[in-house]
């Protein structure tokens, strides 16, 4: 796992956008795995800036989002489809037909999960999967103790996750309690993973993900198995790491070709 500690979330998000932009420049028909939540917002703004001011071209790009709440139509302001439209898709030249978010109101949710996996495979697999990290260590909506080999499926959200995400819904009662999410096995199949985690609320999850044992109690720790996983942190989320100096040392002594900028 490559661990990059930066001075601020702002710097981390600009770096994350740079990494994704380099994938798109190298492979104009890249398949991007995308995330929602507070963490990637600034990264998406930077991608929009790169599109508008440097001509970063998304016209042949395909995207697959990690997850969607069960029961929310795409027009619902808290649905992840709506989030993606508002925060990225409508600002860039992406073909909306190439953007995939699980359908949380599908008549047959099981069939939707199976079809999502098939669509990812048919697209040639995900070139780079962007991830955030839940305070409880979840990635996608794979909550603690879920299988580390799971595929896209319907998951029950933990109380912690409901609490963390309830603000925008007004109350936990108003929130869906289930979501469709790519499984950990699906995420690990991506050719690259890029996880961003910022702020003091992520300290414990970050420590467990990077330095803790590989364990389903911290789904993010599954990234220890991934051959090409990059984690971008700020100083506050990295505060609990025992080997922070080691990660900084490695970062400092990279070959030029290993650097992301
Ligand atoms: C979002 C997702 C979640 C979030 C995580 C962190 O699509 O899959 O795993 O990345 O809950 O959320 P924020 O960024 O809001 O702290």
PDB file of C-alpha atoms and ligand atoms in Angstrom:
ATOM      1  CA  UNK A   1       0.000   0.000   0.000  1.00  0.00           C
ATOM      2  CA  UNK A   2       1.337   3.410  -0.952  1.00  0.00           C
ATOM      3  CA  UNK A   3       0.667   5.926   1.838  1.00  0.00           C
ATOM      4  CA  UNK A   4       0.935   9.624   0.973  1.00  0.00           C
ATOM      5  CA  UNK A   5       0.605  12.101   3.833  1.00  0.00           C
ATOM      6  CA  UNK A   6      -0.025  15.665   2.755  1.00  0.00           C
ATOM      7  CA  UNK A   7      -0.325  18.907   4.730  1.00  0.00           C
ATOM      8  CA  UNK A   8      -4.032  19.356   4.056  1.00  0.00           C
ATOM      9  CA  UNK A   9      -7.112  17.772   2.517  1.00  0.00           C
ATOM     10  CA  UNK A  10      -6.973  20.486  -0.142  1.00  0.00           C
ATOM     11  CA  UNK A  11      -3.498  19.372  -1.281  1.00  0.00           C
ATOM     12  CA  UNK A  12      -4.552  15.710  -1.025  1.00  0.00           C
ATOM     13  CA  UNK A  13      -7.614  16.250  -3.224  1.00  0.00           C
ATOM     14  CA  UNK A  14      -5.652  18.121  -5.884  1.00  0.00           C
ATOM     15  CA  UNK A  15      -3.142  15.240  -5.922  1.00  0.00           C
ATOM     16  CA  UNK A  16      -5.980  12.697  -6.165  1.00  0.00           C
ATOM     17  CA  UNK A  17      -7.450  14.575  -9.134  1.00  0.00           C
ATOM     18  CA  UNK A  18      -4.025  14.652 -10.764  1.00  0.00           C
ATOM     19  CA  UNK A  19      -3.739  10.867 -10.461  1.00  0.00           C
ATOM     20  CA  UNK A  20      -7.187  10.319 -11.984  1.00  0.00           C
ATOM     21  CA  UNK A  21      -6.474  12.848 -14.733  1.00  0.00           C
ATOM     22  CA  UNK A  22      -3.252  11.021 -15.615  1.00  0.00           C
ATOM     23  CA  UNK A  23      -5.215   7.759 -15.985  1.00  0.00           C
ATOM     24  CA  UNK A  24      -7.687   9.488 -18.337  1.00  0.00           C
ATOM     25  CA  UNK A  25      -4.898  11.128 -20.361  1.00  0.00           C
ATOM     26  CA  UNK A  26      -3.073   7.815 -20.788  1.00  0.00           C
ATOM     27  CA  UNK A  27      -6.261   5.915 -21.602  1.00  0.00           C
ATOM     28  CA  UNK A  28      -8.998   8.187 -23.003  1.00  0.00           C
ATOM     29  CA  UNK A  29     -11.577   5.369 -22.750  1.00  0.00           C
ATOM     30  CA  UNK A  30     -10.683   4.635 -19.115  1.00  0.00           C
ATOM     31  CA  UNK A  31     -13.203   3.084 -16.752  1.00  0.00           C
ATOM     32  CA  UNK A  32     -13.355   5.048 -13.500  1.00  0.00           C
ATOM     33  CA  UNK A  33     -14.855   3.774 -10.265  1.00  0.00           C
ATOM     34  CA  UNK A  34     -16.273   6.733  -8.347  1.00  0.00           C
ATOM     35  CA  UNK A  35     -17.359   7.517  -4.796  1.00  0.00           C
ATOM     36  CA  UNK A  36     -19.725  10.011  -3.192  1.00  0.00           C
ATOM     37  CA  UNK A  37     -19.640  11.619   0.274  1.00  0.00           C
ATOM     38  CA  UNK A  38     -17.866  14.686   1.597  1.00  0.00           C
ATOM     39  CA  UNK A  39     -14.319  13.483   0.948  1.00  0.00           C
ATOM     40  CA  UNK A  40     -14.145  13.533  -2.896  1.00  0.00           C
ATOM     41  CA  UNK A  41     -16.031  16.823  -3.380  1.00  0.00           C
ATOM     42  CA  UNK A  42     -12.899  18.936  -3.722  1.00  0.00           C
ATOM     43  CA  UNK A  43     -11.311  16.306  -5.977  1.00  0.00           C
ATOM     44  CA  UNK A  44     -14.330  16.512  -8.309  1.00  0.00           C
ATOM     45  CA  UNK A  45     -14.035  20.317  -8.367  1.00  0.00           C
ATOM     46  CA  UNK A  46     -10.441  19.924  -9.443  1.00  0.00           C
ATOM     47  CA  UNK A  47     -11.390  17.453 -12.194  1.00  0.00           C
ATOM     48  CA  UNK A  48     -13.965  19.981 -13.423  1.00  0.00           C
ATOM     49  CA  UNK A  49     -11.278  22.681 -13.407  1.00  0.00           C
ATOM     50  CA  UNK A  50      -8.907  20.432 -15.365  1.00  0.00           C
ATOM     51  CA  UNK A  51     -11.679  19.800 -17.891  1.00  0.00           C
ATOM     52  CA  UNK A  52     -12.551  23.470 -18.281  1.00  0.00           C
ATOM     53  CA  UNK A  53      -9.108  25.005 -18.235  1.00  0.00           C
ATOM     54  CA  UNK A  54      -6.865  22.219 -19.543  1.00  0.00           C
ATOM     55  CA  UNK A  55      -9.289  20.354 -21.801  1.00  0.00           C
ATOM     56  CA  UNK A  56      -9.276  17.080 -19.827  1.00  0.00           C
ATOM     57  CA  UNK A  57     -11.525  14.992 -22.048  1.00  0.00           C
ATOM     58  CA  UNK A  58     -14.156  12.685 -20.542  1.00  0.00           C
ATOM     59  CA  UNK A  59     -16.037  12.002 -23.783  1.00  0.00           C
ATOM     60  CA  UNK A  60     -14.909   8.353 -23.969  1.00  0.00           C
ATOM     61  CA  UNK A  61     -14.715   7.694 -20.231  1.00  0.00           C
ATOM     62  CA  UNK A  62     -17.047   5.202 -18.517  1.00  0.00           C
ATOM     63  CA  UNK A  63     -17.838   5.421 -14.803  1.00  0.00           C
ATOM     64  CA  UNK A  64     -19.238   3.085 -12.166  1.00  0.00           C
ATOM     65  CA  UNK A  65     -20.210   4.417  -8.768  1.00  0.00           C
ATOM     66  CA  UNK A  66     -19.670   2.348  -5.661  1.00  0.00           C
ATOM     67  CA  UNK A  67     -23.131   2.509  -4.206  1.00  0.00           C
ATOM     68  CA  UNK A  68     -26.670   3.842  -3.994  1.00  0.00           C
ATOM     69  CA  UNK A  69     -29.339   3.974  -1.299  1.00  0.00           C
ATOM     70  CA  UNK A  70     -32.166   1.475  -1.736  1.00  0.00           C
ATOM     71  CA  UNK A  71     -35.476   3.247  -2.283  1.00  0.00           C
ATOM     72  CA  UNK A  72     -34.196   6.617  -3.500  1.00  0.00           C
ATOM     73  CA  UNK A  73     -35.038   7.578  -7.084  1.00  0.00           C
ATOM     74  CA  UNK A  74     -32.332   9.330  -9.121  1.00  0.00           C
ATOM     75  CA  UNK A  75     -34.237  12.617  -8.745  1.00  0.00           C
ATOM     76  CA  UNK A  76     -34.010  12.501  -4.932  1.00  0.00           C
ATOM     77  CA  UNK A  77     -31.534  15.118  -3.723  1.00  0.00           C
ATOM     78  CA  UNK A  78     -29.826  12.630  -1.405  1.00  0.00           C
ATOM     79  CA  UNK A  79     -29.512   9.886  -4.010  1.00  0.00           C
ATOM     80  CA  UNK A  80     -26.001   9.204  -5.176  1.00  0.00           C
ATOM     81  CA  UNK A  81     -27.047   9.525  -8.824  1.00  0.00           C
ATOM     82  CA  UNK A  82     -28.229  13.064  -8.056  1.00  0.00           C
ATOM     83  CA  UNK A  83     -24.970  13.744  -6.164  1.00  0.00           C
ATOM     84  CA  UNK A  84     -22.884  12.665  -9.142  1.00  0.00           C
ATOM     85  CA  UNK A  85     -24.920  14.681 -11.625  1.00  0.00           C
ATOM     86  CA  UNK A  86     -24.661  17.817  -9.487  1.00  0.00           C
ATOM     87  CA  UNK A  87     -21.052  17.500  -8.369  1.00  0.00           C
ATOM     88  CA  UNK A  88     -19.368  16.134 -11.463  1.00  0.00           C
ATOM     89  CA  UNK A  89     -21.223  14.803 -14.478  1.00  0.00           C
ATOM     90  CA  UNK A  90     -23.120  17.931 -15.533  1.00  0.00           C
ATOM     91  CA  UNK A  91     -19.913  20.000 -15.436  1.00  0.00           C
ATOM     92  CA  UNK A  92     -17.805  17.803 -17.736  1.00  0.00           C
ATOM     93  CA  UNK A  93     -18.186  16.381 -21.242  1.00  0.00           C
ATOM     94  CA  UNK A  94     -19.089  12.866 -20.151  1.00  0.00           C
ATOM     95  CA  UNK A  95     -21.751  10.889 -21.997  1.00  0.00           C
ATOM     96  CA  UNK A  96     -24.366  10.242 -19.306  1.00  0.00           C
ATOM     97  CA  UNK A  97     -25.122   6.865 -20.914  1.00  0.00           C
ATOM     98  CA  UNK A  98     -21.621   5.777 -19.911  1.00  0.00           C
ATOM     99  CA  UNK A  99     -22.159   6.717 -16.252  1.00  0.00           C
ATOM    100  CA  UNK A 100     -23.405   3.919 -14.019  1.00  0.00           C
ATOM    101  CA  UNK A 101     -24.847   4.178 -10.527  1.00  0.00           C
ATOM    102  CA  UNK A 102     -26.698   1.194  -9.044  1.00  0.00           C
ATOM    103  CA  UNK A 103     -30.456   1.583  -9.427  1.00  0.00           C
ATOM    104  CA  UNK A 104     -31.804   1.745  -5.873  1.00  0.00           C
ATOM    105  CA  UNK A 105     -35.404   1.541  -7.038  1.00  0.00           C
ATOM    106  CA  UNK A 106     -35.031  -1.450  -9.386  1.00  0.00           C
ATOM    107  CA  UNK A 107     -38.049  -3.762  -9.214  1.00  0.00           C
ATOM    108  CA  UNK A 108     -35.662  -6.688  -8.779  1.00  0.00           C
ATOM    109  CA  UNK A 109     -32.742  -5.502  -6.656  1.00  0.00           C
ATOM    110  CA  UNK A 110     -30.960  -8.849  -6.817  1.00  0.00           C
ATOM    111  CA  UNK A 111     -31.042  -8.769 -10.617  1.00  0.00           C
ATOM    112  CA  UNK A 112     -29.756  -5.163 -10.501  1.00  0.00           C
ATOM    113  CA  UNK A 113     -26.762  -6.288  -8.388  1.00  0.00           C
ATOM    114  CA  UNK A 114     -25.933  -9.108 -10.784  1.00  0.00           C
ATOM    115  CA  UNK A 115     -26.308  -6.848 -13.799  1.00  0.00           C
ATOM    116  CA  UNK A 116     -24.018  -4.222 -12.217  1.00  0.00           C
ATOM    117  CA  UNK A 117     -21.238  -6.804 -11.956  1.00  0.00           C
ATOM    118  CA  UNK A 118     -21.838  -7.855 -15.569  1.00  0.00           C
ATOM    119  CA  UNK A 119     -21.753  -4.251 -16.775  1.00  0.00           C
ATOM    120  CA  UNK A 120     -18.403  -3.692 -15.039  1.00  0.00           C
ATOM    121  CA  UNK A 121     -16.968  -6.832 -16.631  1.00  0.00           C
ATOM    122  CA  UNK A 122     -18.394  -5.937 -20.053  1.00  0.00           C
ATOM    123  CA  UNK A 123     -16.768  -2.497 -19.807  1.00  0.00           C
ATOM    124  CA  UNK A 124     -13.392  -4.231 -19.388  1.00  0.00           C
ATOM    125  CA  UNK A 125     -13.075  -3.785 -15.609  1.00  0.00           C
ATOM    126  CA  UNK A 126     -12.302  -0.678 -13.577  1.00  0.00           C
ATOM    127  CA  UNK A 127      -8.982   1.067 -14.245  1.00  0.00           C
ATOM    128  CA  UNK A 128      -8.967   3.108 -11.052  1.00  0.00           C
ATOM    129  CA  UNK A 129     -11.405   2.980  -8.154  1.00  0.00           C
ATOM    130  CA  UNK A 130     -11.786   6.090  -6.009  1.00  0.00           C
ATOM    131  CA  UNK A 131     -12.743   5.387  -2.390  1.00  0.00           C
ATOM    132  CA  UNK A 132     -13.528   7.217   0.825  1.00  0.00           C
ATOM    133  CA  UNK A 133     -13.294   5.594   4.247  1.00  0.00           C
ATOM    134  CA  UNK A 134     -16.111   5.382   6.778  1.00  0.00           C
ATOM    135  CA  UNK A 135     -15.405   6.294  10.385  1.00  0.00           C
ATOM    136  CA  UNK A 136     -15.992   2.587  11.130  1.00  0.00           C
ATOM    137  CA  UNK A 137     -13.596   1.473   8.397  1.00  0.00           C
ATOM    138  CA  UNK A 138     -16.173   0.778   5.693  1.00  0.00           C
ATOM    139  CA  UNK A 139     -15.418   1.124   1.993  1.00  0.00           C
ATOM    140  CA  UNK A 140     -18.363   1.462  -0.348  1.00  0.00           C
ATOM    141  CA  UNK A 141     -21.155   0.472   2.009  1.00  0.00           C
ATOM    142  CA  UNK A 142     -19.338  -2.672   3.089  1.00  0.00           C
ATOM    143  CA  UNK A 143     -19.812  -2.458   6.813  1.00  0.00           C
ATOM    144  CA  UNK A 144     -17.655  -4.206   9.464  1.00  0.00           C
ATOM    145  CA  UNK A 145     -17.740  -8.015   9.389  1.00  0.00           C
ATOM    146  CA  UNK A 146     -19.006  -8.212   5.792  1.00  0.00           C
ATOM    147  CA  UNK A 147     -17.196 -10.740   3.620  1.00  0.00           C
ATOM    148  CA  UNK A 148     -13.853  -9.610   2.233  1.00  0.00           C
ATOM    149  CA  UNK A 149     -14.734 -11.421  -0.998  1.00  0.00           C
ATOM    150  CA  UNK A 150     -18.240  -9.983  -1.440  1.00  0.00           C
ATOM    151  CA  UNK A 151     -19.625  -8.888  -4.791  1.00  0.00           C
ATOM    152  CA  UNK A 152     -22.184  -6.153  -5.552  1.00  0.00           C
ATOM    153  CA  UNK A 153     -25.121  -6.756  -3.214  1.00  0.00           C
ATOM    154  CA  UNK A 154     -27.707  -5.228  -0.901  1.00  0.00           C
ATOM    155  CA  UNK A 155     -26.263  -4.311   2.488  1.00  0.00           C
ATOM    156  CA  UNK A 156     -27.723  -3.093   5.759  1.00  0.00           C
ATOM    157  CA  UNK A 157     -26.208   0.192   6.893  1.00  0.00           C
ATOM    158  CA  UNK A 158     -24.668   0.270  10.367  1.00  0.00           C
ATOM    159  CA  UNK A 159     -25.913   2.635  13.064  1.00  0.00           C
ATOM    160  CA  UNK A 160     -22.616   4.537  12.891  1.00  0.00           C
ATOM    161  CA  UNK A 161     -22.995   5.088   9.151  1.00  0.00           C
ATOM    162  CA  UNK A 162     -26.598   6.215   9.566  1.00  0.00           C
ATOM    163  CA  UNK A 163     -25.496   8.696  12.242  1.00  0.00           C
ATOM    164  CA  UNK A 164     -22.629   9.987  10.104  1.00  0.00           C
ATOM    165  CA  UNK A 165     -24.824  10.512   7.039  1.00  0.00           C
ATOM    166  CA  UNK A 166     -28.077  11.555   8.723  1.00  0.00           C
ATOM    167  CA  UNK A 167     -27.423  15.302   8.758  1.00  0.00           C
ATOM    168  CA  UNK A 168     -28.467  15.809   5.155  1.00  0.00           C
ATOM    169  CA  UNK A 169     -31.607  13.701   5.686  1.00  0.00           C
ATOM    170  CA  UNK A 170     -32.688  15.580   8.816  1.00  0.00           C
ATOM    171  CA  UNK A 171     -32.928  12.420  10.935  1.00  0.00           C
ATOM    172  CA  UNK A 172     -31.982   8.745  10.962  1.00  0.00           C
ATOM    173  CA  UNK A 173     -35.684   7.837  10.640  1.00  0.00           C
ATOM    174  CA  UNK A 174     -35.826   9.650   7.294  1.00  0.00           C
ATOM    175  CA  UNK A 175     -32.884   7.637   5.930  1.00  0.00           C
ATOM    176  CA  UNK A 176     -32.891   4.437   3.893  1.00  0.00           C
ATOM    177  CA  UNK A 177     -31.404   1.652   5.999  1.00  0.00           C
ATOM    178  CA  UNK A 178     -30.162  -0.354   2.998  1.00  0.00           C
ATOM    179  CA  UNK A 179     -27.888   0.260   0.055  1.00  0.00           C
ATOM    180  CA  UNK A 180     -26.644  -1.505  -3.040  1.00  0.00           C
ATOM    181  CA  UNK A 181     -22.864  -1.509  -2.955  1.00  0.00           C
ATOM    182  CA  UNK A 182     -20.006  -2.969  -4.918  1.00  0.00           C
ATOM    183  CA  UNK A 183     -18.571  -5.739  -2.763  1.00  0.00           C
ATOM    184  CA  UNK A 184     -15.026  -5.814  -1.443  1.00  0.00           C
ATOM    185  CA  UNK A 185     -14.205  -8.460  -4.039  1.00  0.00           C
ATOM    186  CA  UNK A 186     -15.533  -6.107  -6.738  1.00  0.00           C
ATOM    187  CA  UNK A 187     -13.406  -3.240  -5.408  1.00  0.00           C
ATOM    188  CA  UNK A 188     -10.274  -5.396  -5.203  1.00  0.00           C
ATOM    189  CA  UNK A 189     -10.718  -6.350  -8.865  1.00  0.00           C
ATOM    190  CA  UNK A 190     -10.060  -2.728  -9.913  1.00  0.00           C
ATOM    191  CA  UNK A 191      -6.614  -2.366 -11.483  1.00  0.00           C
ATOM    192  CA  UNK A 192      -5.825   0.505  -9.122  1.00  0.00           C
ATOM    193  CA  UNK A 193      -7.426   1.770  -5.916  1.00  0.00           C
ATOM    194  CA  UNK A 194      -7.161   5.349  -4.670  1.00  0.00           C
ATOM    195  CA  UNK A 195      -8.510   5.987  -1.181  1.00  0.00           C
ATOM    196  CA  UNK A 196      -8.765   9.431   0.388  1.00  0.00           C
ATOM    197  CA  UNK A 197      -9.331   9.971   4.118  1.00  0.00           C
ATOM    198  CA  UNK A 198      -9.105  13.322   5.870  1.00  0.00           C
ATOM    199  CA  UNK A 199      -9.790  14.775   9.286  1.00  0.00           C
ATOM    200  CA  UNK A 200      -9.664  13.625  12.897  1.00  0.00           C
ATOM    201  CA  UNK A 201     -12.819  11.488  12.684  1.00  0.00           C
ATOM    202  CA  UNK A 202     -10.953   9.016  10.439  1.00  0.00           C
ATOM    203  CA  UNK A 203      -7.868   8.503  12.664  1.00  0.00           C
ATOM    204  CA  UNK A 204      -8.847   5.105  14.081  1.00  0.00           C
ATOM    205  CA  UNK A 205     -10.129   3.723  10.787  1.00  0.00           C
ATOM    206  CA  UNK A 206      -6.973   4.893   8.971  1.00  0.00           C
ATOM    207  CA  UNK A 207      -4.711   3.303  11.559  1.00  0.00           C
ATOM    208  CA  UNK A 208      -6.571  -0.004  11.380  1.00  0.00           C
ATOM    209  CA  UNK A 209      -6.789   0.031   7.584  1.00  0.00           C
ATOM    210  CA  UNK A 210      -3.047   0.570   7.097  1.00  0.00           C
ATOM    211  CA  UNK A 211      -1.392  -0.919  10.172  1.00  0.00           C
ATOM    212  CA  UNK A 212      -4.009  -3.121  11.764  1.00  0.00           C
ATOM    213  CA  UNK A 213      -4.473  -6.766  10.948  1.00  0.00           C
ATOM    214  CA  UNK A 214      -6.289  -7.623   7.743  1.00  0.00           C
ATOM    215  CA  UNK A 215      -9.750  -8.141   9.157  1.00  0.00           C
ATOM    216  CA  UNK A 216     -13.387  -7.936   8.109  1.00  0.00           C
ATOM    217  CA  UNK A 217     -13.954  -5.776  11.183  1.00  0.00           C
ATOM    218  CA  UNK A 218     -12.195  -3.026   9.184  1.00  0.00           C
ATOM    219  CA  UNK A 219     -13.277  -3.544   5.544  1.00  0.00           C
ATOM    220  CA  UNK A 220     -10.738  -0.934   4.372  1.00  0.00           C
ATOM    221  CA  UNK A 221      -7.930  -3.234   5.549  1.00  0.00           C
ATOM    222  CA  UNK A 222      -8.759  -5.414   2.520  1.00  0.00           C
ATOM    223  CA  UNK A 223      -6.736  -2.884   0.508  1.00  0.00           C
ATOM    224  CA  UNK A 224      -3.631  -4.485   2.054  1.00  0.00           C
ATOM    225  CA  UNK A 225      -4.292  -7.286  -0.441  1.00  0.00           C
ATOM    226  CA  UNK A 226      -4.438  -4.965  -3.444  1.00  0.00           C
ATOM    227  CA  UNK A 227      -1.317  -4.851  -5.640  1.00  0.00           C
ATOM    228  CA  UNK A 228      -1.724  -1.164  -6.466  1.00  0.00           C
ATOM    229  CA  UNK A 229      -3.498   0.765  -3.723  1.00  0.00           C
ATOM    230  CA  UNK A 230      -2.698   4.403  -2.952  1.00  0.00           C
ATOM    231  CA  UNK A 231      -3.973   6.095   0.210  1.00  0.00           C
ATOM    232  CA  UNK A 232      -3.897   9.890   0.499  1.00  0.00           C
ATOM    233  CA  UNK A 233      -4.161  11.337   4.009  1.00  0.00           C
ATOM    234  CA  UNK A 234      -3.830  14.722   5.641  1.00  0.00           C
ATOM    235  CA  UNK A 235      -1.853  15.319   8.834  1.00  0.00           C
ATOM    236  CA  UNK A 236      -4.940  14.965  11.026  1.00  0.00           C
ATOM    237  CA  UNK A 237      -6.164  11.612   9.658  1.00  0.00           C
ATOM    238  CA  UNK A 238      -2.568  10.293   9.773  1.00  0.00           C
ATOM    239  CA  UNK A 239      -2.126  11.276  13.419  1.00  0.00           C
ATOM    240  CA  UNK A 240      -2.588   7.715  14.764  1.00  0.00           C
ATOM    241  CA  UNK A 241      -0.107   6.013  12.425  1.00  0.00           C
ATOM    242  CA  UNK A 242       2.867   4.381  14.141  1.00  0.00           C
ATOM    243  CA  UNK A 243       4.947   4.226  10.980  1.00  0.00           C
ATOM    244  CA  UNK A 244       4.218   7.700   9.582  1.00  0.00           C
ATOM    245  CA  UNK A 245       7.938   8.466   9.374  1.00  0.00           C
ATOM    246  CA  UNK A 246       8.454   5.309   7.320  1.00  0.00           C
ATOM    247  CA  UNK A 247       5.740   6.334   4.814  1.00  0.00           C
ATOM    248  CA  UNK A 248       7.293   9.803   4.539  1.00  0.00           C
ATOM    249  CA  UNK A 249      10.728   8.262   3.995  1.00  0.00           C
ATOM    250  CA  UNK A 250       9.448   6.013   1.213  1.00  0.00           C
ATOM    251  CA  UNK A 251       7.623   8.938  -0.370  1.00  0.00           C
ATOM    252  CA  UNK A 252      10.760  11.101  -0.277  1.00  0.00           C
ATOM    253  CA  UNK A 253      13.023   8.487  -1.860  1.00  0.00           C
ATOM    254  CA  UNK A 254      10.864   7.459  -4.772  1.00  0.00           C
ATOM    255  CA  UNK A 255      12.207   7.364  -8.282  1.00  0.00           C
ATOM    256  CA  UNK A 256      11.000  10.243 -10.408  1.00  0.00           C
ATOM    257  CA  UNK A 257       8.784   7.865 -12.393  1.00  0.00           C
ATOM    258  CA  UNK A 258       7.075   6.724  -9.220  1.00  0.00           C
ATOM    259  CA  UNK A 259       6.024  10.218  -8.204  1.00  0.00           C
ATOM    260  CA  UNK A 260       2.508  11.529  -8.681  1.00  0.00           C
ATOM    261  CA  UNK A 261       3.578  15.155  -8.397  1.00  0.00           C
TER     262      UNK A 261
HETATM  263  C1  LIG B   1     -19.550   6.765  -0.774  1.00  0.00           C
HETATM  264  C2  LIG B   1     -19.060   5.611  -0.032  1.00  0.00           C
HETATM  265  C3  LIG B   1     -18.662   5.682   1.394  1.00  0.00           C
HETATM  266  C4  LIG B   1     -17.930   6.970   1.784  1.00  0.00           C
HETATM  267  C5  LIG B   1     -17.583   6.972   3.266  1.00  0.00           C
HETATM  268  C6  LIG B   1     -16.912   8.255   3.688  1.00  0.00           C
HETATM  269  O1  LIG B   1     -19.887   6.415  -2.099  1.00  0.00           O
HETATM  270  O2  LIG B   1     -18.999   4.561  -0.595  1.00  0.00           O
HETATM  271  O3  LIG B   1     -17.844   4.578   1.699  1.00  0.00           O
HETATM  272  O4  LIG B   1     -16.765   7.089   1.012  1.00  0.00           O
HETATM  273  O5  LIG B   1     -18.753   6.794   4.008  1.00  0.00           O
HETATM  274  O6  LIG B   1     -17.835   9.301   3.603  1.00  0.00           O
HETATM  275  P1  LIG B   1     -17.370  10.811   3.739  1.00  0.00           P
HETATM  276  O7  LIG B   1     -16.498  11.089   2.591  1.00  0.00           O
HETATM  277  O8  LIG B   1     -18.653  11.593   3.661  1.00  0.00           O
HETATM  278  O9  LIG B   1     -16.676  10.928   5.043  1.00  0.00           O
END
